[in-house]
mmCIF file of N, CA and C in Angstrom:
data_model
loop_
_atom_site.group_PDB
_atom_site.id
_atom_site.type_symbol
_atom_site.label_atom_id
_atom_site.label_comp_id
_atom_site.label_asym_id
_atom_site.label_seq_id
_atom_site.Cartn_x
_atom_site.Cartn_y
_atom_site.Cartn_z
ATOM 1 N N UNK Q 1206 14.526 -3.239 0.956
ATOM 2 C CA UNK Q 1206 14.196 -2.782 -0.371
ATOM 3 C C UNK Q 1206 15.256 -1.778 -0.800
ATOM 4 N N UNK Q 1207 15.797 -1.915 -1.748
ATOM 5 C CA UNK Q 1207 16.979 -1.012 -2.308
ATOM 6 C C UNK Q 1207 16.273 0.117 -2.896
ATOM 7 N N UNK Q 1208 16.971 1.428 -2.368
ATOM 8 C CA UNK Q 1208 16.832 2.584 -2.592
ATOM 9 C C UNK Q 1208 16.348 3.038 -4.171
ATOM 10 N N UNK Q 1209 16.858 2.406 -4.968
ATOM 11 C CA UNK Q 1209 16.471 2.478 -6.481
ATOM 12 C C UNK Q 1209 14.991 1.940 -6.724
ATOM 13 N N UNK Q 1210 14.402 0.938 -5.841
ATOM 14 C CA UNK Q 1210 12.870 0.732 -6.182
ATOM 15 C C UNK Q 1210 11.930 1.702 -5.677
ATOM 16 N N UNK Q 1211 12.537 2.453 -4.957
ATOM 17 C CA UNK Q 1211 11.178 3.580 -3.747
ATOM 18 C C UNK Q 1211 10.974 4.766 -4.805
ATOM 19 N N UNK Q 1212 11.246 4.704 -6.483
ATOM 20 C CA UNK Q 1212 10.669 5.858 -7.365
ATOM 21 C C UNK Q 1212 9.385 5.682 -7.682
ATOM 22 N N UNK Q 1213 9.342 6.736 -7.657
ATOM 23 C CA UNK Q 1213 7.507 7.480 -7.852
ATOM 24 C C UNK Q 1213 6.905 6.854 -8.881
ATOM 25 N N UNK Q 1214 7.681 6.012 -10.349
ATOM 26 C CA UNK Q 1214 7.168 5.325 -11.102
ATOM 27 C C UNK Q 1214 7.368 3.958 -10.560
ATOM 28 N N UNK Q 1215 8.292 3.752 -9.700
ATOM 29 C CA UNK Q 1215 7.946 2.357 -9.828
ATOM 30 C C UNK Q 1215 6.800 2.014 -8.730
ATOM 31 N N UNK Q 1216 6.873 3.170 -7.911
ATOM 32 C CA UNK Q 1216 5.113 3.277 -6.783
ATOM 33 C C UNK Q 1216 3.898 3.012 -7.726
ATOM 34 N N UNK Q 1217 4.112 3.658 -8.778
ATOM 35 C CA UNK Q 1217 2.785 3.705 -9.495
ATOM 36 C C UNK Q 1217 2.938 2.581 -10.474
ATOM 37 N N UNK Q 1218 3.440 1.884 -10.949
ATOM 38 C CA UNK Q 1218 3.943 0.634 -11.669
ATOM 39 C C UNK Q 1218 3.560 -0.351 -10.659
ATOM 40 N N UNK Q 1219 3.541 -0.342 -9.393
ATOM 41 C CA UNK Q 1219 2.998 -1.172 -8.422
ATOM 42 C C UNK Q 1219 1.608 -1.380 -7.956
ATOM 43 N N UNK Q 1220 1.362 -0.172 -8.031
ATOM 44 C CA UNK Q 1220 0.045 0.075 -7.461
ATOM 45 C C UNK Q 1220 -1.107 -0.142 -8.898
ATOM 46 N N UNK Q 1221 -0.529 -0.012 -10.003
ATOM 47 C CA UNK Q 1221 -1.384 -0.370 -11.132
ATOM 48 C C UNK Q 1221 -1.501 -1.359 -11.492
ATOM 49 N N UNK Q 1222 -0.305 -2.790 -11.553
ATOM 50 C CA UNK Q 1222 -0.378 -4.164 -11.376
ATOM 51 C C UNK Q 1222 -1.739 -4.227 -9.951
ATOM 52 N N UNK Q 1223 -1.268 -3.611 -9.086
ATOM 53 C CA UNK Q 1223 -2.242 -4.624 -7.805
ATOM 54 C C UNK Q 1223 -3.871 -4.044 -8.153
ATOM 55 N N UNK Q 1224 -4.176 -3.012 -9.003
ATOM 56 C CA UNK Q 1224 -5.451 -2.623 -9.456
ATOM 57 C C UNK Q 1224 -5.759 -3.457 -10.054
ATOM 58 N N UNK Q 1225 -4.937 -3.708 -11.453
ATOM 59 C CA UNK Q 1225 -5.356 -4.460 -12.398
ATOM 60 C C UNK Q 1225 -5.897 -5.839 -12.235
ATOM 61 N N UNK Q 1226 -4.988 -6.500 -11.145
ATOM 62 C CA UNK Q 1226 -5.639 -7.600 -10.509
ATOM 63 C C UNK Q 1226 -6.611 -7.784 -10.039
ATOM 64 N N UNK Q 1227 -7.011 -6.561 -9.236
ATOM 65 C CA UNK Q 1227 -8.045 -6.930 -8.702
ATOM 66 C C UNK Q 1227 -9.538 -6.376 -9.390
ATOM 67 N N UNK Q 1228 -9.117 -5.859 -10.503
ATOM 68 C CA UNK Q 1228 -10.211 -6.072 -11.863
ATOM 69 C C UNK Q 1228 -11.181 -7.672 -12.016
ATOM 70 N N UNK Q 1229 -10.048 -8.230 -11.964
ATOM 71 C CA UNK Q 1229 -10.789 -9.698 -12.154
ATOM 72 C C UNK Q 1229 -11.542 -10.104 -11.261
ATOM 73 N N UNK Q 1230 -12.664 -10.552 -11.709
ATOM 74 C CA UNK Q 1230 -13.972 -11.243 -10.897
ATOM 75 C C UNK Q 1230 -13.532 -12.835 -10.653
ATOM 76 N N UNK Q 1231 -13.011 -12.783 -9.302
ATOM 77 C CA UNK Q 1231 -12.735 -14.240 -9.117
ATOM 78 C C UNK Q 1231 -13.998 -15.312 -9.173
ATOM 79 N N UNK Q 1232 -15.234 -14.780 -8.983
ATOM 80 C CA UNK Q 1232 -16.322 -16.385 -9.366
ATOM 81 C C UNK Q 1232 -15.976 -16.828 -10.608
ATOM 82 N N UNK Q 1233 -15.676 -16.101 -11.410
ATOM 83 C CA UNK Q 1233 -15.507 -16.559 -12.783
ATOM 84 C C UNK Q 1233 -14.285 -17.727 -13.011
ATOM 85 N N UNK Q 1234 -13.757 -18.165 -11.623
ATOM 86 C CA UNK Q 1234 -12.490 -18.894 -12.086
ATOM 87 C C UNK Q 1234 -13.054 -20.305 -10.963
ATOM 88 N N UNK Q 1235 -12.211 -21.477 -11.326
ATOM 89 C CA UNK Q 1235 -12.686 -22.692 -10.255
ATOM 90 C C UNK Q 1235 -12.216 -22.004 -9.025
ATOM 91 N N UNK Q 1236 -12.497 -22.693 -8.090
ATOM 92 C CA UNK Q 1236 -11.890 -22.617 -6.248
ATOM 93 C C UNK Q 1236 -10.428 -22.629 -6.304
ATOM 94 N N UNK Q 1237 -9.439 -23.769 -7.230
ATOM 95 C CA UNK Q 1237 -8.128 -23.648 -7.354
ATOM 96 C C UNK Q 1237 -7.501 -22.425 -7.763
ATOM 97 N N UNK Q 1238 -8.015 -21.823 -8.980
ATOM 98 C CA UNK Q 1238 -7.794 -20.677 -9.638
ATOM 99 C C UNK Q 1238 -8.023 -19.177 -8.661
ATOM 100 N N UNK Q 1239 -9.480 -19.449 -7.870
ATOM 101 C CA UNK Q 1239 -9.654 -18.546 -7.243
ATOM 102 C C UNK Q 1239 -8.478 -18.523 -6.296
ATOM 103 N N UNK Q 1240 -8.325 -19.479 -5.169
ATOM 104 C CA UNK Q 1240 -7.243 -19.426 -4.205
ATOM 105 C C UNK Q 1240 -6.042 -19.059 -4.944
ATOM 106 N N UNK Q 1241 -5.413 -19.044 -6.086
ATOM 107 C CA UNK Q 1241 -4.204 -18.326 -6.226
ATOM 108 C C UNK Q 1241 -4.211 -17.031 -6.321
ATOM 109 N N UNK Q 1242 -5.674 -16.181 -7.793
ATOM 110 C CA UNK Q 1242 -5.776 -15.317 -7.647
ATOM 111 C C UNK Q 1242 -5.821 -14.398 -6.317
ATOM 112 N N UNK Q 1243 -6.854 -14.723 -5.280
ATOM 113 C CA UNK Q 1243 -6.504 -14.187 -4.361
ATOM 114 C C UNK Q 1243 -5.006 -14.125 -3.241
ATOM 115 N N UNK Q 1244 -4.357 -15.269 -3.669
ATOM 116 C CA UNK Q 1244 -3.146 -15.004 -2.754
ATOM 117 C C UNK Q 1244 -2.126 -14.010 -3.528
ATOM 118 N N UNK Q 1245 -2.292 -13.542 -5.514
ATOM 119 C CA UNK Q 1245 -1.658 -12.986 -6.014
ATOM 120 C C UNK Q 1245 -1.717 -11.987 -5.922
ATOM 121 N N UNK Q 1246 -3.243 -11.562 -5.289
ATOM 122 C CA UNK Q 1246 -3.293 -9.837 -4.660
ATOM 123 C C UNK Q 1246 -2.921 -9.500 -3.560
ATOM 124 N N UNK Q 1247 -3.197 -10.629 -2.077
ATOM 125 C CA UNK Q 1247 -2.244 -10.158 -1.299
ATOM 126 C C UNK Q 1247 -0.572 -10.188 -1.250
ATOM 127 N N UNK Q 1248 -0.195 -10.733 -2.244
ATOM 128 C CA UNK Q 1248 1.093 -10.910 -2.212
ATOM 129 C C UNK Q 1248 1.278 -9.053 -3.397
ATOM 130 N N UNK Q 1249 0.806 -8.688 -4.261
ATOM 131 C CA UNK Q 1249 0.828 -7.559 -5.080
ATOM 132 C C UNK Q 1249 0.433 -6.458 -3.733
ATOM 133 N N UNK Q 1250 -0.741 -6.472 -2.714
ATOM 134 C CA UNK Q 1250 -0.865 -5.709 -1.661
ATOM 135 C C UNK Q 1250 0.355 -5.614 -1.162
ATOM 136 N N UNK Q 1251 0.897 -6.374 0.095
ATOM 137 C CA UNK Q 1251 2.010 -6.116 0.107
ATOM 138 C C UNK Q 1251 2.985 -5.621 0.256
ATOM 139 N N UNK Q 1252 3.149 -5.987 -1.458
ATOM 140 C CA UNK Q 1252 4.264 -5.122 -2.467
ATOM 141 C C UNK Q 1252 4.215 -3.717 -2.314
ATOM 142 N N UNK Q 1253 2.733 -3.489 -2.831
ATOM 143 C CA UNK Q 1253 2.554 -2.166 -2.981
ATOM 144 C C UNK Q 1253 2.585 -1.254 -1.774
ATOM 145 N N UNK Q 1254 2.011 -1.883 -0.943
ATOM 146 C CA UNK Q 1254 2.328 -0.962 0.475
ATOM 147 C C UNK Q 1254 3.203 -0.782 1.211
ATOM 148 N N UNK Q 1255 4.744 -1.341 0.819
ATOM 149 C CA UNK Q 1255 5.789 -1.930 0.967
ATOM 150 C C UNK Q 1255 6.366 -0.257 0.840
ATOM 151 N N UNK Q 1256 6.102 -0.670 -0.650
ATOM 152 C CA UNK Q 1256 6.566 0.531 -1.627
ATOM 153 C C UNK Q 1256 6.622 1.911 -1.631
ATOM 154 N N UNK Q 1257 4.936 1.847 -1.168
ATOM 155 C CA UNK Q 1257 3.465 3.034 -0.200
ATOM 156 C C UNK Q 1257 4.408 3.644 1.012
ATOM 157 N N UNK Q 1258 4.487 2.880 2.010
ATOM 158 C CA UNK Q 1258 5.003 3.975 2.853
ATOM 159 C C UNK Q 1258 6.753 4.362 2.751
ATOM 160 N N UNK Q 1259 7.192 3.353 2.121
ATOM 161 C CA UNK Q 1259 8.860 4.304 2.565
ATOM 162 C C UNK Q 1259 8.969 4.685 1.143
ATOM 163 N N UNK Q 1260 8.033 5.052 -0.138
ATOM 164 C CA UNK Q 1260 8.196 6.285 -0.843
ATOM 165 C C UNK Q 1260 7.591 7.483 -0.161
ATOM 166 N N UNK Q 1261 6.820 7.440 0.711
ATOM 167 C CA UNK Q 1261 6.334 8.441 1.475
ATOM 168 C C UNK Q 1261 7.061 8.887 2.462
ATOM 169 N N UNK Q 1262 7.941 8.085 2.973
ATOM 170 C CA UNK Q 1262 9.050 8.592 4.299
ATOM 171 C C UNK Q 1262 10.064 8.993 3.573
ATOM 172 N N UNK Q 1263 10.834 8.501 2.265
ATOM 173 C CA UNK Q 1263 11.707 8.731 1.440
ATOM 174 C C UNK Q 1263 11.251 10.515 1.185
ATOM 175 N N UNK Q 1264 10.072 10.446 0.513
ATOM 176 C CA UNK Q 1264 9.597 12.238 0.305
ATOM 177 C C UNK Q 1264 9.734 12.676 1.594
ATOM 178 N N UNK Q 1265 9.471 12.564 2.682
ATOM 179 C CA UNK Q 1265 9.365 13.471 4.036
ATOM 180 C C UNK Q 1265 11.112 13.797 4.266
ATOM 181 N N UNK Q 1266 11.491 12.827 4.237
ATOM 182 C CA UNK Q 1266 12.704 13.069 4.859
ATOM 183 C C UNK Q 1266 13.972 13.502 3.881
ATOM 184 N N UNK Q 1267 13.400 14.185 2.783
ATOM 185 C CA UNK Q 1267 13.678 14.795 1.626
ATOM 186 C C UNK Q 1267 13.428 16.103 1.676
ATOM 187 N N UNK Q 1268 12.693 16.373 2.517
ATOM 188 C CA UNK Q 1268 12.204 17.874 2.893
ATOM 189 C C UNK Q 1268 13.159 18.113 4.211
ATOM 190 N N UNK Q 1269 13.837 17.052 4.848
ATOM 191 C CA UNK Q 1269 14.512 17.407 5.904
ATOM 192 C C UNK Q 1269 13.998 16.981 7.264
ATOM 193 N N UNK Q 1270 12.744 16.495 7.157
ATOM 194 C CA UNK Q 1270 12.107 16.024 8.152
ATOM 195 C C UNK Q 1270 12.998 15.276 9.006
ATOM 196 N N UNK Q 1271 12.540 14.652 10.143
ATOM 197 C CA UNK Q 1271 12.950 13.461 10.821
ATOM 198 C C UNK Q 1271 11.529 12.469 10.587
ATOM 199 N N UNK Q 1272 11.919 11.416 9.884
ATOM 200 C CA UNK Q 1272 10.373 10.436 9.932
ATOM 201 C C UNK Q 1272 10.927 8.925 10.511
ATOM 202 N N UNK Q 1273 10.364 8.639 11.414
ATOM 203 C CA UNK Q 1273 10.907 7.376 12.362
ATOM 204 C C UNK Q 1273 10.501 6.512 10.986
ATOM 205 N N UNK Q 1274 11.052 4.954 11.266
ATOM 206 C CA UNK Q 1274 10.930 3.904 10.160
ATOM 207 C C UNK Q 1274 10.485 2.606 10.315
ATOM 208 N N UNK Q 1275 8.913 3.291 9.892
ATOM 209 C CA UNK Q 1275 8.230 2.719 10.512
ATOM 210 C C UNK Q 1275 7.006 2.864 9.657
ATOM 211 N N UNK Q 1276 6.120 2.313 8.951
ATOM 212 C CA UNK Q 1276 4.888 2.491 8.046
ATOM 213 C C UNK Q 1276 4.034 3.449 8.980
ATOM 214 N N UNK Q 1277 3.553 3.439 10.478
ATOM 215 C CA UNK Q 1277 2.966 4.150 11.325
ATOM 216 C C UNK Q 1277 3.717 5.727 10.972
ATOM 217 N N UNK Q 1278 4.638 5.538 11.517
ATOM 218 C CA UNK Q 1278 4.874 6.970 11.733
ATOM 219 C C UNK Q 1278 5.489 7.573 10.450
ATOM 220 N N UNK Q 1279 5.726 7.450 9.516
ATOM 221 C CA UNK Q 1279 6.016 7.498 7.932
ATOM 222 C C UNK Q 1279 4.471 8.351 7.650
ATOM 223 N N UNK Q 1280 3.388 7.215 7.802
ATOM 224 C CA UNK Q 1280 1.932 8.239 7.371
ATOM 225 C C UNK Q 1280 1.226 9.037 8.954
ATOM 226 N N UNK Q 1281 1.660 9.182 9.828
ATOM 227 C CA UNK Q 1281 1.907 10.245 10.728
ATOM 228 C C UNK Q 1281 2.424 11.190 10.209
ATOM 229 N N UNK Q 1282 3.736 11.472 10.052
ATOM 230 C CA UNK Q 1282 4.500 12.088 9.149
ATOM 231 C C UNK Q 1282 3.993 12.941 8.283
ATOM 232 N N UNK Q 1283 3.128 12.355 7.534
ATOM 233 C CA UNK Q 1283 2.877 12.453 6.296
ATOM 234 C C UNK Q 1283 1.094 13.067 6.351
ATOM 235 N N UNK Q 1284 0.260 12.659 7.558
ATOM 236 C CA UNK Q 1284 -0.683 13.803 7.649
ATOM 237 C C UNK Q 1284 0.007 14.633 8.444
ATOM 238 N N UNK Q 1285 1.176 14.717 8.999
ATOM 239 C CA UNK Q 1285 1.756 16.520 9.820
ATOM 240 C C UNK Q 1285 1.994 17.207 8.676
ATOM 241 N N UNK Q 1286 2.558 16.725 7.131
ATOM 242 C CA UNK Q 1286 2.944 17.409 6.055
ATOM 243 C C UNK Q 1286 1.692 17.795 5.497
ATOM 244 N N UNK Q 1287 0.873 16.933 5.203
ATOM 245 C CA UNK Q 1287 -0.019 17.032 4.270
ATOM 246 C C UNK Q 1287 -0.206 16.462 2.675
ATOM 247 N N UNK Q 1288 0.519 15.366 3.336
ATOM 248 C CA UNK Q 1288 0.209 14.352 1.940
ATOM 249 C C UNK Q 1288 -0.705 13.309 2.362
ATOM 250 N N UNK Q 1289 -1.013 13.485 3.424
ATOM 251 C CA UNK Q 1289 -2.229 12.530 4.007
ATOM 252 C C UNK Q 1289 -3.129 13.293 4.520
ATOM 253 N N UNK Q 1290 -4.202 13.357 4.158
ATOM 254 C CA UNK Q 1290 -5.593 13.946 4.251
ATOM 255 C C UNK Q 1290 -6.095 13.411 5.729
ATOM 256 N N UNK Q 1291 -6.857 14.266 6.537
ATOM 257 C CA UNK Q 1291 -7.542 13.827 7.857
ATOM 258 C C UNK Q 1291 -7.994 12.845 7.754
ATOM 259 N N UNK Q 1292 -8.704 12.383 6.747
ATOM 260 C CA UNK Q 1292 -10.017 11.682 6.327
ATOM 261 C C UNK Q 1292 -9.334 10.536 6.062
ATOM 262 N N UNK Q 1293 -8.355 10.395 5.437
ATOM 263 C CA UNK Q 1293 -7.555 9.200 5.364
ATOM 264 C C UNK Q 1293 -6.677 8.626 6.393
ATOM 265 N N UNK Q 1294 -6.016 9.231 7.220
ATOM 266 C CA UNK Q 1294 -5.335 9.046 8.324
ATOM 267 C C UNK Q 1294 -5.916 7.348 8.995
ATOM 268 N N UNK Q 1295 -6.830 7.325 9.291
ATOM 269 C CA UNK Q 1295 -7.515 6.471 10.140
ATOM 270 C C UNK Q 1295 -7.546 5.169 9.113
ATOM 271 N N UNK Q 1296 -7.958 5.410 7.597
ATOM 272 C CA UNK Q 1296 -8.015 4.547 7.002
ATOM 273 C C UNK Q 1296 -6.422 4.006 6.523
ATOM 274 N N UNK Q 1297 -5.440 4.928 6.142
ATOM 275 C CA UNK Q 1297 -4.190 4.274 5.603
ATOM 276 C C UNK Q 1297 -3.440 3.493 6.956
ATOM 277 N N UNK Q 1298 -3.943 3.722 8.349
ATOM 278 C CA UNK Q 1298 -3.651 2.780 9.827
ATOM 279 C C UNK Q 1298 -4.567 1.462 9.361
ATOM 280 N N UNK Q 1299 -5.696 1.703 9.199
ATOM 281 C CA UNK Q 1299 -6.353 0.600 8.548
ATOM 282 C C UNK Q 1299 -5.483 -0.312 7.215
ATOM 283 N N UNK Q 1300 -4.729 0.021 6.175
ATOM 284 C CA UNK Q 1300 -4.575 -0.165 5.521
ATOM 285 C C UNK Q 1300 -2.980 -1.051 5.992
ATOM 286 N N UNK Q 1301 -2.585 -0.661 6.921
ATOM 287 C CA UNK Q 1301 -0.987 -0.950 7.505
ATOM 288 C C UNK Q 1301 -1.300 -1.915 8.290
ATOM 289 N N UNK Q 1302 -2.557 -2.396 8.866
ATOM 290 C CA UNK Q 1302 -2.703 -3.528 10.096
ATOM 291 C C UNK Q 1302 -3.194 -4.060 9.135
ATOM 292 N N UNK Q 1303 -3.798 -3.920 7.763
ATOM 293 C CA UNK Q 1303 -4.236 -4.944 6.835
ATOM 294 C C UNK Q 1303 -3.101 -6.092 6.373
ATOM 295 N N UNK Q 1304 -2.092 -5.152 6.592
ATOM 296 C CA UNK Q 1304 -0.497 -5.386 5.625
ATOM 297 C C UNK Q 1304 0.055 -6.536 6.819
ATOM 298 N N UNK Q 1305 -0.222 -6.341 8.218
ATOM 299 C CA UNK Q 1305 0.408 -6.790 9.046
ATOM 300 C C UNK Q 1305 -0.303 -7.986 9.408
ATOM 301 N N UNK Q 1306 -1.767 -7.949 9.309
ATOM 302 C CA UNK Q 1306 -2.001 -9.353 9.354
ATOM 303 C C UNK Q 1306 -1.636 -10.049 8.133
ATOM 304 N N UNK Q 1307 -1.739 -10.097 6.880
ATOM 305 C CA UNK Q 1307 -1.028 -10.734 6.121
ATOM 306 C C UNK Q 1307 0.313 -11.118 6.023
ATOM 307 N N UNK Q 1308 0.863 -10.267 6.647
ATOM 308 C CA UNK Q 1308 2.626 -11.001 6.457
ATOM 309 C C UNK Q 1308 2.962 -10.949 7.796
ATOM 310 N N UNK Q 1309 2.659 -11.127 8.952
ATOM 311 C CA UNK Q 1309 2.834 -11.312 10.373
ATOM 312 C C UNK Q 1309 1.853 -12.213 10.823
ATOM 313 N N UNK Q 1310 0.937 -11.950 10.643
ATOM 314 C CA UNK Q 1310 0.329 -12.971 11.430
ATOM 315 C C UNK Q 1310 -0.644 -14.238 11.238
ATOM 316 N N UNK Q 1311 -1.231 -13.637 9.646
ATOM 317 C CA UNK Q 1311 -1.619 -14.472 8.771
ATOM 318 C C UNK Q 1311 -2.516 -15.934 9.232
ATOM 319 N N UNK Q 1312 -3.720 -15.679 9.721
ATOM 320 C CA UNK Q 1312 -4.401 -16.565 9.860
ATOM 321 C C UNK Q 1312 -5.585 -16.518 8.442
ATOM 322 N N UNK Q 1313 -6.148 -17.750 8.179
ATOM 323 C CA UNK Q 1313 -7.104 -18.031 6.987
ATOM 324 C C UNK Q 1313 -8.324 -16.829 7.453
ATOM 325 N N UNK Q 1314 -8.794 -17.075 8.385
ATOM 326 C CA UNK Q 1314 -9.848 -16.478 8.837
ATOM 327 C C UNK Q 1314 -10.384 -15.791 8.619
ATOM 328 N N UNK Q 1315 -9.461 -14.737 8.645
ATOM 329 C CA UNK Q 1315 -9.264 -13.296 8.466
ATOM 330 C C UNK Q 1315 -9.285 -12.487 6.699
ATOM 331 N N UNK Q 1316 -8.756 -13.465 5.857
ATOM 332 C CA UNK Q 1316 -8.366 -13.145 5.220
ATOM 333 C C UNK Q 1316 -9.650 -12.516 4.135
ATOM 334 N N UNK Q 1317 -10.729 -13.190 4.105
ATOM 335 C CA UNK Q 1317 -11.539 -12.717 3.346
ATOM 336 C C UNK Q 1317 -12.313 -11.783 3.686
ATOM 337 N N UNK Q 1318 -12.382 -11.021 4.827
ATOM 338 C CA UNK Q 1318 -11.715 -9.544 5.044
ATOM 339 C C UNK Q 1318 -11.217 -8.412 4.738
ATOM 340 N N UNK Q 1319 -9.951 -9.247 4.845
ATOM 341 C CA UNK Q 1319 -9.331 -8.010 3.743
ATOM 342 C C UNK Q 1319 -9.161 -8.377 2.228
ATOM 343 N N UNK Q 1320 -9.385 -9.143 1.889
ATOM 344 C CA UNK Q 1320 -9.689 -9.592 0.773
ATOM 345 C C UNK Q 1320 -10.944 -8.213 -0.017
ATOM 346 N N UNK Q 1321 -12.070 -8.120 0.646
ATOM 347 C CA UNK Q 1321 -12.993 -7.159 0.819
ATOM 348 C C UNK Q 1321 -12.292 -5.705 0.842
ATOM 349 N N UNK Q 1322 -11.531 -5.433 1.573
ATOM 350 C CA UNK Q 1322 -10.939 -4.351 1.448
ATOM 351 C C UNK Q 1322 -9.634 -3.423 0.660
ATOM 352 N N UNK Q 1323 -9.359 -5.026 -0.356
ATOM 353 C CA UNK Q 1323 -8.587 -4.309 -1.002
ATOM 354 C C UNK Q 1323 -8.653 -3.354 -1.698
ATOM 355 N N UNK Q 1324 -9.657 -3.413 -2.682
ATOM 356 C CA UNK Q 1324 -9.789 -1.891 -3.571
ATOM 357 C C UNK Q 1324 -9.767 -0.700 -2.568
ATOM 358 N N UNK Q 1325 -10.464 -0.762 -1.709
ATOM 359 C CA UNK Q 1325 -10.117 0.622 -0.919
ATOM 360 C C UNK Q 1325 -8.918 1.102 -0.633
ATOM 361 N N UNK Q 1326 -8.253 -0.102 -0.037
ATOM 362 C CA UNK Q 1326 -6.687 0.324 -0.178
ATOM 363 C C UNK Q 1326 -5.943 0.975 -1.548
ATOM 364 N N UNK Q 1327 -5.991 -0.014 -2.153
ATOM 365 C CA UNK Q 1327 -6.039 0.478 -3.306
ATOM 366 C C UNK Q 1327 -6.349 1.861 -3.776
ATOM 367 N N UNK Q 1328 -7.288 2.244 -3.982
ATOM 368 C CA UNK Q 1328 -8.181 3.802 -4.184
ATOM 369 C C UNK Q 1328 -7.348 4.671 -3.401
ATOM 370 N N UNK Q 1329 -7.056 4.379 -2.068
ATOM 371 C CA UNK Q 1329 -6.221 5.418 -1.141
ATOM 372 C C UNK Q 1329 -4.772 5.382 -1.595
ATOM 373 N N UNK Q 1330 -3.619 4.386 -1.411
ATOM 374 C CA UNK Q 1330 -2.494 4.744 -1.897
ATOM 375 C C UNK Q 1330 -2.420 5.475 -3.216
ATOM 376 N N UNK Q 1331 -3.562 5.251 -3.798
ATOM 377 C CA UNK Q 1331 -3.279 6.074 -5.362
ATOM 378 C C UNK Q 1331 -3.554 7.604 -4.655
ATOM 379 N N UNK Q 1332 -4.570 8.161 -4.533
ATOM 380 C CA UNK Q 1332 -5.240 9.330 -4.070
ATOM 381 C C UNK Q 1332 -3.638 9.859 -2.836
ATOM 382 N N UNK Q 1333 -3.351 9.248 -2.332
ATOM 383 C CA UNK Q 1333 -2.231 9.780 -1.856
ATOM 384 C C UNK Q 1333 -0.686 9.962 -2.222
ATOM 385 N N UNK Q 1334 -0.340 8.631 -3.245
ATOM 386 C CA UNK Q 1334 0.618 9.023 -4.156
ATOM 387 C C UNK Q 1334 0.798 9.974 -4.926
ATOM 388 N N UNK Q 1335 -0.835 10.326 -5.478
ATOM 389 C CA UNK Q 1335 -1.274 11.472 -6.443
ATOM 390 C C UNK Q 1335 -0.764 12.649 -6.168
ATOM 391 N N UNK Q 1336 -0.448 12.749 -4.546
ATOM 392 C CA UNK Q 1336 0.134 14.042 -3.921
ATOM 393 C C UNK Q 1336 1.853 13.993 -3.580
ATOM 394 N N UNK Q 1337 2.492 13.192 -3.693
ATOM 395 C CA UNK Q 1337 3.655 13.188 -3.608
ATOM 396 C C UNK Q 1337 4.038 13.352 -4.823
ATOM 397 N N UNK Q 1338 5.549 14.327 -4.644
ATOM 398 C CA UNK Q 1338 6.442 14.495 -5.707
ATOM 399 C C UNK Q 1338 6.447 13.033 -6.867
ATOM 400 N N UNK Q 1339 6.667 13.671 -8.158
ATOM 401 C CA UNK Q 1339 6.996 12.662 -8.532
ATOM 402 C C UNK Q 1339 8.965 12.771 -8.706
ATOM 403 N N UNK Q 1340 9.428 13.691 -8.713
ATOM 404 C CA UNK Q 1340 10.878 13.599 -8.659
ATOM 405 C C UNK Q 1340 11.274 12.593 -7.465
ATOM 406 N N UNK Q 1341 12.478 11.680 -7.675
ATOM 407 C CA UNK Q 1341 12.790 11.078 -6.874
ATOM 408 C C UNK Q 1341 13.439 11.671 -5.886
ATOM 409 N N UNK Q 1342 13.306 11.109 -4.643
ATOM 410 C CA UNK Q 1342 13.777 11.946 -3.273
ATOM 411 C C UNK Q 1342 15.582 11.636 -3.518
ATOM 412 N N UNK Q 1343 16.123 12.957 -3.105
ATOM 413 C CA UNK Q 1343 17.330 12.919 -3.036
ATOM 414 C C UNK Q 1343 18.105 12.539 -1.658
#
């Protein structure tokens, strides 16, 4: 991901597409319609969490930090700073093995799952973006 996409607007330009999506009540669409919608949020998930942790390692290591590169230790990092709340810690690990079965390992199975859990994700990268700079990391 090129250094010019990890700004604080385009975090939040991301994370408001993958809300907005998941506004929509998929019964309301056939089974065809549904199966895309849902593959258009995990593919917008993702994105956004893509985005989620190395704008968050980008801020740490803007302060001078050392933050390994790595979504784990990025929001490690990031509850030692305090842009990650205790309370979230456990859930944004939750939120990174969500990311990893979808684009690693990706079985059907699973998916409606996290399918279930997107808004939460959701709800959290915002609530934690909310706390990062919005100036872009230098």
């Amino acid at each position: 991901m090129a250094s010019g996409e990890l700004g604080h607007d385009n975090l939040q330009r991301a994370l408001q597409g993958f809300v907005d999506l998941l506004e929509y009540d998929s019964d309301d669409f056939p089974a065809i319609a549904r199966d895309g919608l849902d593959n258009g949020r995990i593919q917008k998930f993702e994105y956004s969490v893509e985005l989620f942790w190395k704008y968050l390692r980008s801020c740490l290591m803007a302060e001078g930090l050392d933050v390994p590169n790595s979504p784990r230790g990025a929001i490690k990092a990031g509850l030692d700073r305090g842009f990650v709340l205790e309370t979230e810690y456990q859930p944004a690990l939750d939120l990174i093995a969500d990311r990893n079965t979808c684009s690693h390992i990706y079985k059907q199975s699973l998916m409606p799952g996290v399918l279930a859990r997107l808004p939460a994700h959701a709800r959290l990268m915002q609530a934690i973006t909310a706390r990062l700079p919005a100036a872009p990391p230098s």
